[in-house]
Amino acid sequence: MAVQVLFQKKPILDFCEYIGYCHFSHLKTLEIAGIENVIVIQNKIDLVTREEALENFKEIQEFLSTTPYKDSTVIPISAQYSANVSVLLEEILKVT
């Protein structure tokens, strides 16, 4: 199992381009290592508006749809405010 953390951008740039540059290689490394269970964390959602976070969430799902991790769970969190941290912990327990 692996956890891939994606940081919320403010303002949101072309996230697919951003993620393609930084995170595609991380996902490829996980694939080569044979890691099948990946939880994707959309971190720092407290830095943007709800609408921006939702748009970014959709962009993450769109990007993942082109990878072997298309069915991975994406969890938006704000660790600073403990938003969805319990959801993340529950998801980790499911796959371990």
XYZ file of N, CA and C in Angstrom:
288
model
N 0.841 -1.163 0.000
C 0.000 0.000 0.000
C 0.893 1.235 0.000
N 0.457 2.260 -0.708
C 1.182 3.531 -0.743
C 0.183 4.664 -0.609
N 0.661 5.766 -0.066
C -0.143 6.974 0.039
C 0.551 8.039 -0.783
N -0.143 8.581 -1.756
C 0.389 9.638 -2.619
C -0.239 10.955 -2.193
N 0.583 11.911 -1.779
C 0.074 13.201 -1.314
C 0.204 14.229 -2.428
N -0.920 14.870 -2.743
C -0.939 15.936 -3.731
C -1.325 17.221 -3.022
N -0.546 18.252 -3.203
C -0.830 19.507 -2.533
C -1.791 20.350 -3.339
N -2.718 20.967 -2.646
C -3.671 21.876 -3.274
C -2.911 23.115 -3.714
N -3.126 23.528 -4.936
C -2.456 24.717 -5.456
C -3.361 25.929 -5.298
N -2.784 27.063 -4.999
C -3.550 28.303 -4.944
C -2.748 29.381 -5.643
N -3.238 29.948 -6.707
C -4.468 29.547 -7.373
C -4.246 28.249 -8.134
N -5.324 27.620 -8.533
C -5.197 26.378 -9.278
C -4.644 26.699 -10.659
N -3.527 26.085 -10.962
C -2.943 26.215 -12.287
C -3.500 25.077 -13.124
N -2.929 24.849 -14.259
C -3.340 23.682 -15.034
C -2.844 22.466 -14.264
N -3.713 21.932 -13.398
C -3.280 20.900 -12.468
C -2.815 19.649 -13.190
N -3.449 19.308 -14.296
C -3.015 18.118 -15.022
C -1.583 18.279 -15.502
N -1.216 19.488 -15.921
C 0.166 19.736 -16.333
C 1.089 19.654 -15.125
N 0.667 20.255 -14.023
C 1.471 20.238 -12.792
C 1.676 18.815 -12.299
N 0.578 18.070 -12.184
C 0.678 16.712 -11.670
C 1.443 15.830 -12.649
N 1.262 16.093 -13.938
C 1.993 15.315 -14.924
C 3.495 15.460 -14.749
N 3.936 16.647 -14.396
C 5.360 16.907 -14.226
C 5.893 16.284 -12.949
N 5.199 16.472 -11.849
C 5.711 16.072 -10.542
C 5.330 14.665 -10.112
N 4.101 14.248 -10.388
C 3.597 13.041 -9.759
C 3.467 11.833 -10.670
N 3.518 12.044 -11.971
C 3.424 10.895 -12.857
C 4.568 9.923 -12.583
N 5.769 10.471 -12.379
C 6.913 9.595 -12.112
C 6.745 8.855 -10.790
N 6.109 9.479 -9.810
C 5.861 8.791 -8.533
C 4.918 7.619 -8.744
N 3.846 7.841 -9.501
C 2.895 6.769 -9.763
C 3.545 5.667 -10.594
N 4.398 6.041 -11.533
C 5.089 5.049 -12.352
C 6.017 4.203 -11.477
N 6.675 4.842 -10.522
C 7.546 4.117 -9.600
C 6.746 3.108 -8.782
N 5.574 3.517 -8.310
C 4.711 2.600 -7.565
C 4.302 1.416 -8.430
N 3.979 1.711 -9.699
C 3.573 0.652 -10.626
C 4.726 -0.335 -10.849
N 5.921 0.175 -11.092
C 7.081 -0.679 -11.321
C 7.383 -1.525 -10.085
N 7.183 -0.945 -8.904
C 7.434 -1.664 -7.650
C 6.345 -2.691 -7.343
N 5.289 -2.689 -8.147
C 4.224 -3.664 -7.953
C 3.225 -3.283 -6.866
N 3.207 -2.029 -6.488
C 2.264 -1.574 -5.463
C 0.917 -1.322 -6.124
N -0.092 -2.029 -5.646
C -1.413 -1.948 -6.263
C -2.372 -1.036 -5.505
N -2.266 -0.991 -4.203
C -3.196 -0.213 -3.390
C -2.598 1.166 -3.101
N -3.236 2.188 -3.646
C -2.759 3.557 -3.472
C -3.918 4.418 -2.993
N -3.647 5.205 -1.974
C -4.599 6.204 -1.498
C -4.023 7.558 -1.889
N -4.817 8.365 -2.564
C -4.362 9.681 -3.001
C -4.954 10.724 -2.059
N -4.084 11.564 -1.517
C -4.524 12.604 -0.584
C -4.435 13.957 -1.268
N -5.547 14.641 -1.309
C -5.594 16.028 -1.785
C -5.422 16.880 -0.532
N -4.205 17.325 -0.290
C -3.845 17.988 0.958
C -4.017 19.509 0.871
N -4.128 20.120 2.032
C -4.178 21.593 2.170
C -5.411 22.216 1.521
N -6.544 21.541 1.613
C -7.764 22.087 1.012
C -8.229 23.352 1.716
N -7.687 23.613 2.905
C -8.049 24.826 3.635
C -7.465 26.092 2.998
N -6.584 25.934 2.036
C -5.944 27.098 1.407
C -6.725 27.666 0.233
N -7.799 26.973 -0.167
C -8.565 27.408 -1.331
C -10.052 27.407 -1.000
N -10.839 27.952 -1.904
C -12.288 27.933 -1.710
C -12.816 26.515 -1.939
N -14.033 26.285 -1.495
C -14.672 24.974 -1.705
C -14.752 24.645 -3.195
N -15.094 25.639 -4.001
C -15.226 25.435 -5.439
C -13.886 25.046 -6.060
N -12.814 25.722 -5.639
C -11.487 25.392 -6.162
C -11.069 23.984 -5.748
N -11.368 23.613 -4.515
C -11.031 22.267 -4.033
C -11.793 21.212 -4.829
N -13.074 21.463 -5.110
C -13.871 20.514 -5.890
C -13.342 20.395 -7.318
N -12.974 21.523 -7.917
C -12.414 21.511 -9.264
C -11.115 20.700 -9.285
N -10.271 20.940 -8.288
C -9.006 20.225 -8.183
C -9.241 18.727 -7.983
N -10.231 18.366 -7.169
C -10.593 16.967 -6.929
C -10.945 16.284 -8.248
N -11.741 16.956 -9.059
C -12.132 16.400 -10.360
C -10.922 16.241 -11.277
N -10.003 17.205 -11.226
C -8.802 17.125 -12.051
C -7.918 15.950 -11.617
N -7.846 15.712 -10.322
C -7.074 14.572 -9.817
C -7.687 13.273 -10.321
N -9.008 13.155 -10.217
C -9.678 11.944 -10.696
C -9.481 11.760 -12.198
N -9.544 12.863 -12.941
C -9.335 12.799 -14.389
C -7.927 12.309 -14.702
N -6.944 12.844 -13.988
C -5.564 12.404 -14.194
C -5.417 10.924 -13.856
N -5.952 10.500 -12.724
C -5.823 9.103 -12.309
C -6.492 8.153 -13.295
N -7.516 8.624 -13.987
C -8.233 7.761 -14.933
C -7.333 7.283 -16.071
N -6.195 7.946 -16.265
C -5.259 7.556 -17.320
C -4.127 6.686 -16.787
N -4.228 6.262 -15.529
C -3.175 5.474 -14.888
C -3.745 4.147 -14.388
N -2.884 3.228 -13.981
C -3.376 1.984 -13.391
C -4.100 2.206 -12.051
N -4.038 3.409 -11.531
C -4.628 3.719 -10.227
C -5.954 4.452 -10.355
N -6.652 4.220 -11.470
C -7.908 4.929 -11.739
C -8.975 4.677 -10.686
N -8.897 3.538 -9.978
C -9.892 3.227 -8.948
C -9.432 3.596 -7.539
N -8.306 4.283 -7.442
C -7.790 4.672 -6.129
C -8.701 5.688 -5.463
N -8.765 5.603 -4.157
C -9.547 6.559 -3.378
C -8.794 7.881 -3.298
N -9.504 8.973 -3.538
C -8.936 10.312 -3.392
C -9.605 10.941 -2.180
N -8.793 11.364 -1.207
C -9.339 11.929 0.029
C -8.838 13.363 0.192
N -9.750 14.348 0.108
C -9.360 15.732 0.380
C -9.204 15.903 1.891
N -8.081 16.485 2.311
C -7.892 16.700 3.752
C -7.302 18.073 4.042
N -7.510 18.488 5.273
C -6.803 19.625 5.854
C -6.308 19.140 7.203
N -5.043 18.781 7.265
C -4.481 18.292 8.521
C -4.532 19.377 9.593
N -4.365 20.621 9.181
C -4.378 21.733 10.139
C -5.706 21.809 10.891
N -6.799 21.499 10.194
C -8.125 21.552 10.813
C -8.709 20.167 11.061
N -7.902 19.147 10.889
C -8.314 17.744 11.081
C -9.492 17.353 10.195
N -9.645 18.001 9.056
C -10.742 17.684 8.135
C -10.405 16.422 7.347
N -11.225 15.407 7.508
C -11.123 14.127 6.809
C -9.921 13.282 7.223
N -9.235 13.652 8.284
C -8.111 12.840 8.749
C -8.623 11.476 9.210
N -9.758 11.449 9.862
C -10.328 10.167 10.309
C -10.727 9.306 9.107
N -11.192 9.944 8.031
C -11.531 9.209 6.806
C -10.272 8.553 6.234
N -9.169 9.288 6.237
C -7.901 8.753 5.760
C -7.474 7.553 6.600
N -7.552 7.673 7.911
C -7.169 6.571 8.784
C -8.028 5.333 8.547
N -9.315 5.544 8.360
C -10.207 4.409 8.068
C -9.842 3.742 6.749
N -9.513 4.547 5.749
C -9.157 3.989 4.446
C -7.851 3.205 4.530
N -6.907 3.702 5.293
C -5.644 2.990 5.481
C -5.891 1.636 6.132
N -6.755 1.602 7.122
C -7.080 0.342 7.788
C -7.752 -0.652 6.854
N -8.532 -0.167 5.904
C -9.209 -1.053 4.938
C -8.229 -1.807 4.061
N -7.144 -1.134 3.663
C -6.245 -1.726 2.678
C -5.021 -2.380 3.287
N -4.879 -2.310 4.597
C -3.697 -2.933 5.217
C -4.021 -4.281 5.756
